[in-house]
PDB file of N, CA and C in Angstrom:
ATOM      1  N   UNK N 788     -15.550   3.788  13.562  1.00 95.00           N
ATOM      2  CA  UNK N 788     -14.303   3.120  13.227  1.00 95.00           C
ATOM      3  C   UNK N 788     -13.632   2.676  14.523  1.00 95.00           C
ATOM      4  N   UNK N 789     -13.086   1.332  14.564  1.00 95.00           N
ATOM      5  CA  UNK N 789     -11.950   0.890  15.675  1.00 95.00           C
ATOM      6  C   UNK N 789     -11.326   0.597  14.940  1.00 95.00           C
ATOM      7  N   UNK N 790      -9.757   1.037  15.575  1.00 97.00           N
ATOM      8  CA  UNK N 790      -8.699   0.873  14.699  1.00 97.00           C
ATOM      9  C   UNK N 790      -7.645   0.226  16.166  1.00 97.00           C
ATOM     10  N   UNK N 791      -7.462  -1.632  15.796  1.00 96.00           N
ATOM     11  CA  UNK N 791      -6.842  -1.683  17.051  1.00 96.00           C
ATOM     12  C   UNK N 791      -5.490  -2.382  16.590  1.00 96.00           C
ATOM     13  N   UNK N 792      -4.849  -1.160  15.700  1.00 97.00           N
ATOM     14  CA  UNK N 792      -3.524  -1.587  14.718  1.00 97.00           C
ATOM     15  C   UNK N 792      -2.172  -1.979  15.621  1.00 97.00           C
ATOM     16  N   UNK N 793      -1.280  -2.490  15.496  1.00 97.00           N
ATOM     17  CA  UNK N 793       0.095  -2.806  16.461  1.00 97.00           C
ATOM     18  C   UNK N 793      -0.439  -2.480  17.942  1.00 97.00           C
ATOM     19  N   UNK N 794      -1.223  -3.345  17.946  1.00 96.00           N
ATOM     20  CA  UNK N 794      -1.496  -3.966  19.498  1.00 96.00           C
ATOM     21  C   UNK N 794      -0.969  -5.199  19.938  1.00 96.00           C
ATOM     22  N   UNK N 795      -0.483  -5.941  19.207  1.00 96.00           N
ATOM     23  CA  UNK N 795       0.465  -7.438  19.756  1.00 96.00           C
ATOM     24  C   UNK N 795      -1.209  -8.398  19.570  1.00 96.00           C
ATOM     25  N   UNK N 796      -2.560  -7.867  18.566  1.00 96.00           N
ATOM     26  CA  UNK N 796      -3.058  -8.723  19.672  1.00 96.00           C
ATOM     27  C   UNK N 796      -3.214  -9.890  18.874  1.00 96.00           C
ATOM     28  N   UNK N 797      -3.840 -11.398  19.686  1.00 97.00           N
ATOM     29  CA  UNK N 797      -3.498 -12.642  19.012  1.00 97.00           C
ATOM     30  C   UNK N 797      -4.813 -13.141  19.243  1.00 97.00           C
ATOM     31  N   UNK N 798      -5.238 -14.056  18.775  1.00 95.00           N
ATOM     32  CA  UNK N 798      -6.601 -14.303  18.544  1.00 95.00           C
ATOM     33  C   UNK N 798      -7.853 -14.332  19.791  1.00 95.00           C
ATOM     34  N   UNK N 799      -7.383 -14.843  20.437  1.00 96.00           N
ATOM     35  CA  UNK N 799      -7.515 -14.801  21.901  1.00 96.00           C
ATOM     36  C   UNK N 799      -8.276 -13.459  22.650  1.00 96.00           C
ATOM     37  N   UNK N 800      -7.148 -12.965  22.359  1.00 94.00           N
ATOM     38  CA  UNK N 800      -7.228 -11.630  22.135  1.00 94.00           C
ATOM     39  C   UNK N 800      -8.761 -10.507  22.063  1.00 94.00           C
ATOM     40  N   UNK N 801      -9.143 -11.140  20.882  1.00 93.00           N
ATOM     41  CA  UNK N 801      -9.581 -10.748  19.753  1.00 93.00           C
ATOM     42  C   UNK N 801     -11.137 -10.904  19.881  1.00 93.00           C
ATOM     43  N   UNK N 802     -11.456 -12.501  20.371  1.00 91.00           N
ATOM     44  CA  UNK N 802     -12.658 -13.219  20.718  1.00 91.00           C
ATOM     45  C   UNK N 802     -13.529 -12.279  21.303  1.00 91.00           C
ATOM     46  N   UNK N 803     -13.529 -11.494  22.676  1.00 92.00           N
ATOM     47  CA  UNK N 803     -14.451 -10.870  23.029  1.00 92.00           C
ATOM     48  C   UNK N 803     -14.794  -9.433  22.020  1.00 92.00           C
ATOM     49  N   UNK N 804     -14.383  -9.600  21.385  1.00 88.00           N
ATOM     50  CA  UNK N 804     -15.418  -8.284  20.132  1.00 88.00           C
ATOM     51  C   UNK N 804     -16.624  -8.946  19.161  1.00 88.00           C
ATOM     52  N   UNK N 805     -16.805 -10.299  19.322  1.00 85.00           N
ATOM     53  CA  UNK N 805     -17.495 -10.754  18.817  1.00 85.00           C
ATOM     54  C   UNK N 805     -19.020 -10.821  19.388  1.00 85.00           C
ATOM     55  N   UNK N 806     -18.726 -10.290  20.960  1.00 88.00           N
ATOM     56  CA  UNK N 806     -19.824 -10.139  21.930  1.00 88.00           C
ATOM     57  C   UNK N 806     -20.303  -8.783  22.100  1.00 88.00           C
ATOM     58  N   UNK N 807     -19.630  -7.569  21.688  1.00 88.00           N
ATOM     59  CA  UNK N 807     -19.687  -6.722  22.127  1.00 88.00           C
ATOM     60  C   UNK N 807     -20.634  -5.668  21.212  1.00 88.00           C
ATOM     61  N   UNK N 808     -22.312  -6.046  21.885  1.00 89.00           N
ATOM     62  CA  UNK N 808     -23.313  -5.454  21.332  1.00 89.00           C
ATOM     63  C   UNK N 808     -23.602  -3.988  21.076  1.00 89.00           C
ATOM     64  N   UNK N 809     -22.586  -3.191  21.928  1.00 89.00           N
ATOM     65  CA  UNK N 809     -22.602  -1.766  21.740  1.00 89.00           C
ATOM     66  C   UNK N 809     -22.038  -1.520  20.436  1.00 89.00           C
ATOM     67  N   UNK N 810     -21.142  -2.114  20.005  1.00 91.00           N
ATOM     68  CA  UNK N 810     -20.202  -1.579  19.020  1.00 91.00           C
ATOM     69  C   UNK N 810     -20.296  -2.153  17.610  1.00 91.00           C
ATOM     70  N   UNK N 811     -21.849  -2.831  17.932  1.00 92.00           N
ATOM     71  CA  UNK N 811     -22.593  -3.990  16.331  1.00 92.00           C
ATOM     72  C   UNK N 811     -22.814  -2.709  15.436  1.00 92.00           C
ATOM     73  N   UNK N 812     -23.174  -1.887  15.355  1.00 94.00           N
ATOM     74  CA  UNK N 812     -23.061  -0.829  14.140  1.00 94.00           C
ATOM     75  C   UNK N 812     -21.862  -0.975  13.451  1.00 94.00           C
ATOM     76  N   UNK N 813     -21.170  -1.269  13.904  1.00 94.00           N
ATOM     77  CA  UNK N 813     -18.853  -0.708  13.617  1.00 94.00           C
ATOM     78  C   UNK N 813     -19.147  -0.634  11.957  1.00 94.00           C
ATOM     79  N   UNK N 814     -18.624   0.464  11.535  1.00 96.00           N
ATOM     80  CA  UNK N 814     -18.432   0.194  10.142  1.00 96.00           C
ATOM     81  C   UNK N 814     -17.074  -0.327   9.245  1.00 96.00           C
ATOM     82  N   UNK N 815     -16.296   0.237  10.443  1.00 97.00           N
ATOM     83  CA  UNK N 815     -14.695   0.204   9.619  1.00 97.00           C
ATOM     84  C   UNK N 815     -13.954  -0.696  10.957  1.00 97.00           C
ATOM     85  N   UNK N 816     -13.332  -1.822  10.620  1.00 96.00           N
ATOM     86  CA  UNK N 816     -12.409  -2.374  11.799  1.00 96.00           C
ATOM     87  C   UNK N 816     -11.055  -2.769  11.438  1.00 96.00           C
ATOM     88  N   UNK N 817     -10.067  -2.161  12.011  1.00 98.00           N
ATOM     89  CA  UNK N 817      -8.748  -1.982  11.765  1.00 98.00           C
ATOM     90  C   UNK N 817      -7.848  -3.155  12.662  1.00 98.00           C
ATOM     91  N   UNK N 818      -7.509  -4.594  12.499  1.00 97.00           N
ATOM     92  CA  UNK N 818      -6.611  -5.284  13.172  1.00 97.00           C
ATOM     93  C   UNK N 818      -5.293  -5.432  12.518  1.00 97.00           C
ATOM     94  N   UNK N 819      -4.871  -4.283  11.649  1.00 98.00           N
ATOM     95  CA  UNK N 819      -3.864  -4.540  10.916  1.00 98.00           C
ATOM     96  C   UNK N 819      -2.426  -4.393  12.178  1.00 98.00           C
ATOM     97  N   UNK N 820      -1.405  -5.466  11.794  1.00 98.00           N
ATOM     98  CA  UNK N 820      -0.281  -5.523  12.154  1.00 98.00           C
ATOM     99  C   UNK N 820      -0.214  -5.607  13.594  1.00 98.00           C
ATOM    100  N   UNK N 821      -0.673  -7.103  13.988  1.00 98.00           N
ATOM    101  CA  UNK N 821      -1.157  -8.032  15.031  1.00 98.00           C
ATOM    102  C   UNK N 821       0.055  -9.088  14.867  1.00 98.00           C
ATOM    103  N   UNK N 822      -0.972 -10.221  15.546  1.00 98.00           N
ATOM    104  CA  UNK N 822      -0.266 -11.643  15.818  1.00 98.00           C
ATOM    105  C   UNK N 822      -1.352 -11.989  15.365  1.00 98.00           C
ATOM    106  N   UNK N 823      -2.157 -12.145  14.968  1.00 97.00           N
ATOM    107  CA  UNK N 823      -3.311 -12.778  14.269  1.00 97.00           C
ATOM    108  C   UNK N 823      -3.464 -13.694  13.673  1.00 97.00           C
ATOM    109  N   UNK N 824      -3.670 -15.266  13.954  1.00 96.00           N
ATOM    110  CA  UNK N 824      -3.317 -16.308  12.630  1.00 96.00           C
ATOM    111  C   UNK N 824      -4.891 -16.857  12.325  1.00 96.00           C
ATOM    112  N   UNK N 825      -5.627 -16.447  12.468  1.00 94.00           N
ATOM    113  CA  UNK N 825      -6.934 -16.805  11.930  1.00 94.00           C
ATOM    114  C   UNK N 825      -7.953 -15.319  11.524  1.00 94.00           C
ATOM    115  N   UNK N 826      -8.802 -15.382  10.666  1.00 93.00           N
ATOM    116  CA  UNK N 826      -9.849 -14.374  10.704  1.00 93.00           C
ATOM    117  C   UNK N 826     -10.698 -14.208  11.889  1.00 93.00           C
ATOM    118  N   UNK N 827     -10.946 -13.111  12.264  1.00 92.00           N
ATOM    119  CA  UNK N 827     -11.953 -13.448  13.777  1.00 92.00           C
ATOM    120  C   UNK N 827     -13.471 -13.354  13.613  1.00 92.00           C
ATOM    121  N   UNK N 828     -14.525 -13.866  14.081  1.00 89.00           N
ATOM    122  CA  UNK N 828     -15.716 -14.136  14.212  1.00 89.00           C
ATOM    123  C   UNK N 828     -15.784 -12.214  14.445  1.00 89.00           C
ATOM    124  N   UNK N 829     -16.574 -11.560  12.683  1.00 90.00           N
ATOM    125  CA  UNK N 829     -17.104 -10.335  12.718  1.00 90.00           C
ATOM    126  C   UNK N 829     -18.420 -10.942  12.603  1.00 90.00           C
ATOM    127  N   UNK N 830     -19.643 -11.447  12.704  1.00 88.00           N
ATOM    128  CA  UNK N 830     -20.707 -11.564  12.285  1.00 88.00           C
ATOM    129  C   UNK N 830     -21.414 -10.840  13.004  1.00 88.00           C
ATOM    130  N   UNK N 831     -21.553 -10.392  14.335  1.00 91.00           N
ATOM    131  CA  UNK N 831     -21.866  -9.532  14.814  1.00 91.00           C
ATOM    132  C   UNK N 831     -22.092  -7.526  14.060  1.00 91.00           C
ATOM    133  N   UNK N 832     -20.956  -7.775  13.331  1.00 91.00           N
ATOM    134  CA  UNK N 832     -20.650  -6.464  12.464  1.00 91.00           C
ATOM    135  C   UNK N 832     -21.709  -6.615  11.556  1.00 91.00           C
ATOM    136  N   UNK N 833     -22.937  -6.166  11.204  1.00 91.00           N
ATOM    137  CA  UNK N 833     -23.798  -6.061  10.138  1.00 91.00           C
ATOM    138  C   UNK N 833     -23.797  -5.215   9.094  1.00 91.00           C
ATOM    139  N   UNK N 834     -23.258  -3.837   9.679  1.00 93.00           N
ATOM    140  CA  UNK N 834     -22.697  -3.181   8.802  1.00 93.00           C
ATOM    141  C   UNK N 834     -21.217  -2.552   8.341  1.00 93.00           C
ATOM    142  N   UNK N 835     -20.638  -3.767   8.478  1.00 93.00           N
ATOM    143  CA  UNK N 835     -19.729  -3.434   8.157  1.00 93.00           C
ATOM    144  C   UNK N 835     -18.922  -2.988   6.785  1.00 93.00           C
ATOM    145  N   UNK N 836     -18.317  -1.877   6.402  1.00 96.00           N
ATOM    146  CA  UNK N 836     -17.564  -1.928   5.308  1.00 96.00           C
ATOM    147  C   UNK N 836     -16.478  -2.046   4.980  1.00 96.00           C
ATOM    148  N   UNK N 837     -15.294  -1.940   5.490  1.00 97.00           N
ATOM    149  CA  UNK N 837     -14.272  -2.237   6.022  1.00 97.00           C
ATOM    150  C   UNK N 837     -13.615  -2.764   6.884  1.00 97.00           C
ATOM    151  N   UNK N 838     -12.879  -3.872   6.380  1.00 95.00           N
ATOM    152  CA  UNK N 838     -12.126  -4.767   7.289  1.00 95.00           C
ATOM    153  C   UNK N 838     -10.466  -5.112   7.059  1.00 95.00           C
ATOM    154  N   UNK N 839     -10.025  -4.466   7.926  1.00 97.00           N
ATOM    155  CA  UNK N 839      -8.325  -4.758   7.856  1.00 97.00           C
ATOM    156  C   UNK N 839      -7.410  -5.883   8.363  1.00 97.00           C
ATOM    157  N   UNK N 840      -7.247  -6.685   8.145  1.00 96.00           N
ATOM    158  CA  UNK N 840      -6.250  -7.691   8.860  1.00 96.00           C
ATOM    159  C   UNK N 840      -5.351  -7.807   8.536  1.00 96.00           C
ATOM    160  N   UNK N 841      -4.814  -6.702   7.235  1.00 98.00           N
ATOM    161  CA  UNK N 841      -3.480  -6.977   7.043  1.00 98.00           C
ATOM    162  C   UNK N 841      -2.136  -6.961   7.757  1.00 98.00           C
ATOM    163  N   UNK N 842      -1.425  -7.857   7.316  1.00 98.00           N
ATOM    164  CA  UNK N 842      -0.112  -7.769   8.211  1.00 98.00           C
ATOM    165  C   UNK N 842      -0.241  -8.454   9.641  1.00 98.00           C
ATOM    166  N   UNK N 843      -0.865  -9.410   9.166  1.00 97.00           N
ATOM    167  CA  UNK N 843      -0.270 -10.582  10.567  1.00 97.00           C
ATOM    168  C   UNK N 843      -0.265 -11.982  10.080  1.00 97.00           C
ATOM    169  N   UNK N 844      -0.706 -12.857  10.878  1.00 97.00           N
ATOM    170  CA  UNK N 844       0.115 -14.084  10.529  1.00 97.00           C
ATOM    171  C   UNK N 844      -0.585 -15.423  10.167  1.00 97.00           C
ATOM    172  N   UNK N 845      -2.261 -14.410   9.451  1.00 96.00           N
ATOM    173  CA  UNK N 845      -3.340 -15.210   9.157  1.00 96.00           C
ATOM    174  C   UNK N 845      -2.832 -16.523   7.827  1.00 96.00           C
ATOM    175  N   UNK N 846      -3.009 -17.879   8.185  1.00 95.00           N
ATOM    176  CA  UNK N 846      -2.627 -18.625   6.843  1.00 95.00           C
ATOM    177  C   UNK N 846      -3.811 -19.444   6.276  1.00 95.00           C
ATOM    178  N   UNK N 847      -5.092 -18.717   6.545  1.00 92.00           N
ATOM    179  CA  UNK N 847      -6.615 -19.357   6.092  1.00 92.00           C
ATOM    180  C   UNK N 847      -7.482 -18.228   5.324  1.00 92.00           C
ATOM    181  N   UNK N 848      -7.920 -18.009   4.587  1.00 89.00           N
ATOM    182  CA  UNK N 848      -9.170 -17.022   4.816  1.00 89.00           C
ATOM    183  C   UNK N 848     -10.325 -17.659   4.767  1.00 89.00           C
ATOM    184  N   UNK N 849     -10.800 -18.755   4.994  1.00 86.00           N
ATOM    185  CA  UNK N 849     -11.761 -19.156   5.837  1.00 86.00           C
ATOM    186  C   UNK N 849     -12.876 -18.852   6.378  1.00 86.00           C
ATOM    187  N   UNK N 850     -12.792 -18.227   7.096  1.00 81.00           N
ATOM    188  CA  UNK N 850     -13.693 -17.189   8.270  1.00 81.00           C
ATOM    189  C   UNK N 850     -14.138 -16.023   7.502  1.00 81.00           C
ATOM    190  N   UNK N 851     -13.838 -15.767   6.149  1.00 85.00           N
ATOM    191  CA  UNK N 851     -14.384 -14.588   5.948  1.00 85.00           C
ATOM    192  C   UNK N 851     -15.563 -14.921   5.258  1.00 85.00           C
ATOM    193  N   UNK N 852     -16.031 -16.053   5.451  1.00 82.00           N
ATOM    194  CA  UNK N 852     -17.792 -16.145   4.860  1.00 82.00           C
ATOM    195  C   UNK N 852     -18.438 -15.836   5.961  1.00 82.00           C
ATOM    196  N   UNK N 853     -18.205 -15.174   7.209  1.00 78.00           N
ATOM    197  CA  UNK N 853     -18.941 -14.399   8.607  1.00 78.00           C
ATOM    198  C   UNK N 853     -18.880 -13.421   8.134  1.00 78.00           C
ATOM    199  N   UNK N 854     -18.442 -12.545   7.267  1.00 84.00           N
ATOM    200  CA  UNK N 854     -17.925 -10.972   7.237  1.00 84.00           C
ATOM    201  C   UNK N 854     -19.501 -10.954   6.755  1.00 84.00           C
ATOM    202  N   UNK N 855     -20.082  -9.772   7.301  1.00 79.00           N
ATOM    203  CA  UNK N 855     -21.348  -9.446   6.512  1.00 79.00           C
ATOM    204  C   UNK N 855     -20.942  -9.084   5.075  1.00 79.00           C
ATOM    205  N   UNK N 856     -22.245  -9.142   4.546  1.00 87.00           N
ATOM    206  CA  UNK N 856     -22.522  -8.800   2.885  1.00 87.00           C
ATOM    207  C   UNK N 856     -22.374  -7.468   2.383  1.00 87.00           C
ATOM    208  N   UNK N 857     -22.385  -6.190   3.603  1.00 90.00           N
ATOM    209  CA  UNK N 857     -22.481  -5.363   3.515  1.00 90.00           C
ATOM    210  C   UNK N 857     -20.799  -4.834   3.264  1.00 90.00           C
ATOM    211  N   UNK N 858     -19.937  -5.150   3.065  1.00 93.00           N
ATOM    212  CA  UNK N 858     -18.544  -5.167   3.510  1.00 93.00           C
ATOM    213  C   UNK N 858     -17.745  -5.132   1.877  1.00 93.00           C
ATOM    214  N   UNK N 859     -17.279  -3.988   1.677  1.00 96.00           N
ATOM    215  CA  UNK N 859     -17.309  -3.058   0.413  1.00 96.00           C
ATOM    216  C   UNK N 859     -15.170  -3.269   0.558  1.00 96.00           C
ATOM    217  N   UNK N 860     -14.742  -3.028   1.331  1.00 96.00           N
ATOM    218  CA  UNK N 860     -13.227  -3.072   1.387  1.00 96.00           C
ATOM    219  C   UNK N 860     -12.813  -4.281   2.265  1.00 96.00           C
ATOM    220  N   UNK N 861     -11.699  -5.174   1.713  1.00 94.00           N
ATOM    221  CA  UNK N 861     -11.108  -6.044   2.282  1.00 94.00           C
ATOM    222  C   UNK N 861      -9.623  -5.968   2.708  1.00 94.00           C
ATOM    223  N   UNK N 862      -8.975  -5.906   3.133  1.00 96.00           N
ATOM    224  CA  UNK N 862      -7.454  -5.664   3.020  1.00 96.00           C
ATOM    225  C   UNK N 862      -6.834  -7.261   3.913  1.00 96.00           C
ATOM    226  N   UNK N 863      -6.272  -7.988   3.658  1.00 95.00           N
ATOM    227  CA  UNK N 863      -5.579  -9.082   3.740  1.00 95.00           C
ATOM    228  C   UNK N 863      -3.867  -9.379   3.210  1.00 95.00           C
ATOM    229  N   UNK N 864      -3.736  -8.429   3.074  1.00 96.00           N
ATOM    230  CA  UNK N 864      -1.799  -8.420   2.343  1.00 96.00           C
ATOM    231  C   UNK N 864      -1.034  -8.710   3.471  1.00 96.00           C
ATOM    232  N   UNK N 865      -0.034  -9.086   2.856  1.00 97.00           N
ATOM    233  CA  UNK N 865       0.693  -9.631   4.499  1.00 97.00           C
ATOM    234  C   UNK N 865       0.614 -10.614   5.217  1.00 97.00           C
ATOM    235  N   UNK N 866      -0.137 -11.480   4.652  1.00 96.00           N
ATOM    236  CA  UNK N 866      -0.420 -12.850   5.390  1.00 96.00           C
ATOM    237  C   UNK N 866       0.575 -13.972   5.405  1.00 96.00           C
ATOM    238  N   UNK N 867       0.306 -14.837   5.605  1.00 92.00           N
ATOM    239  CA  UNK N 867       0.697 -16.056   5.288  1.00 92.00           C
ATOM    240  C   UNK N 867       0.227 -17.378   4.571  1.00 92.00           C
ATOM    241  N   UNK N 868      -1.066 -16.199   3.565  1.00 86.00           N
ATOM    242  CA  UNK N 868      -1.753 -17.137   3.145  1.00 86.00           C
ATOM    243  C   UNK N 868      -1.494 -18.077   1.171  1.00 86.00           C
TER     244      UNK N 868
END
């Protein structure tokens, strides 16, 4: 699990976890209550089951056809969508 909740962070931000081959197992990823206005590039995450973005300032969901297939919980409340 990473849980990188009320971190201020903004998409930018965000981009280099999409590289970060150590941590491609992640099962659970927590960006709730950010600056966040887009979904971020998880495709890297293969197994992922959980994904949090609630509570920031996403107004697309878009990007979540990257979320792997494996990905059992969604949380998105709080948006702007």
């Amino acid at each position: 699990k990473l849980s990188l909740r009320q971190n201020l962070i903004t998409d930018a931000s965000v981009v280099p976890l999409s590289s970060w081959q150590l941590i491609s197992d992640l099962e659970e990823l927590v960006l709730r209550d950010n600056q966040l206005k887009k979904i971020p590039n998880v495709v890297i995450f293969k197994k992922l089951l959980v994904f949090d973005v609630s509570f920031n300032e996403i107004s697309s969901l878009s990007g979540l056809s990257k979320v792997s297939s494996t990905l059992r919980e969604l949380y998105v409340s709080k948006n702007e969508v």
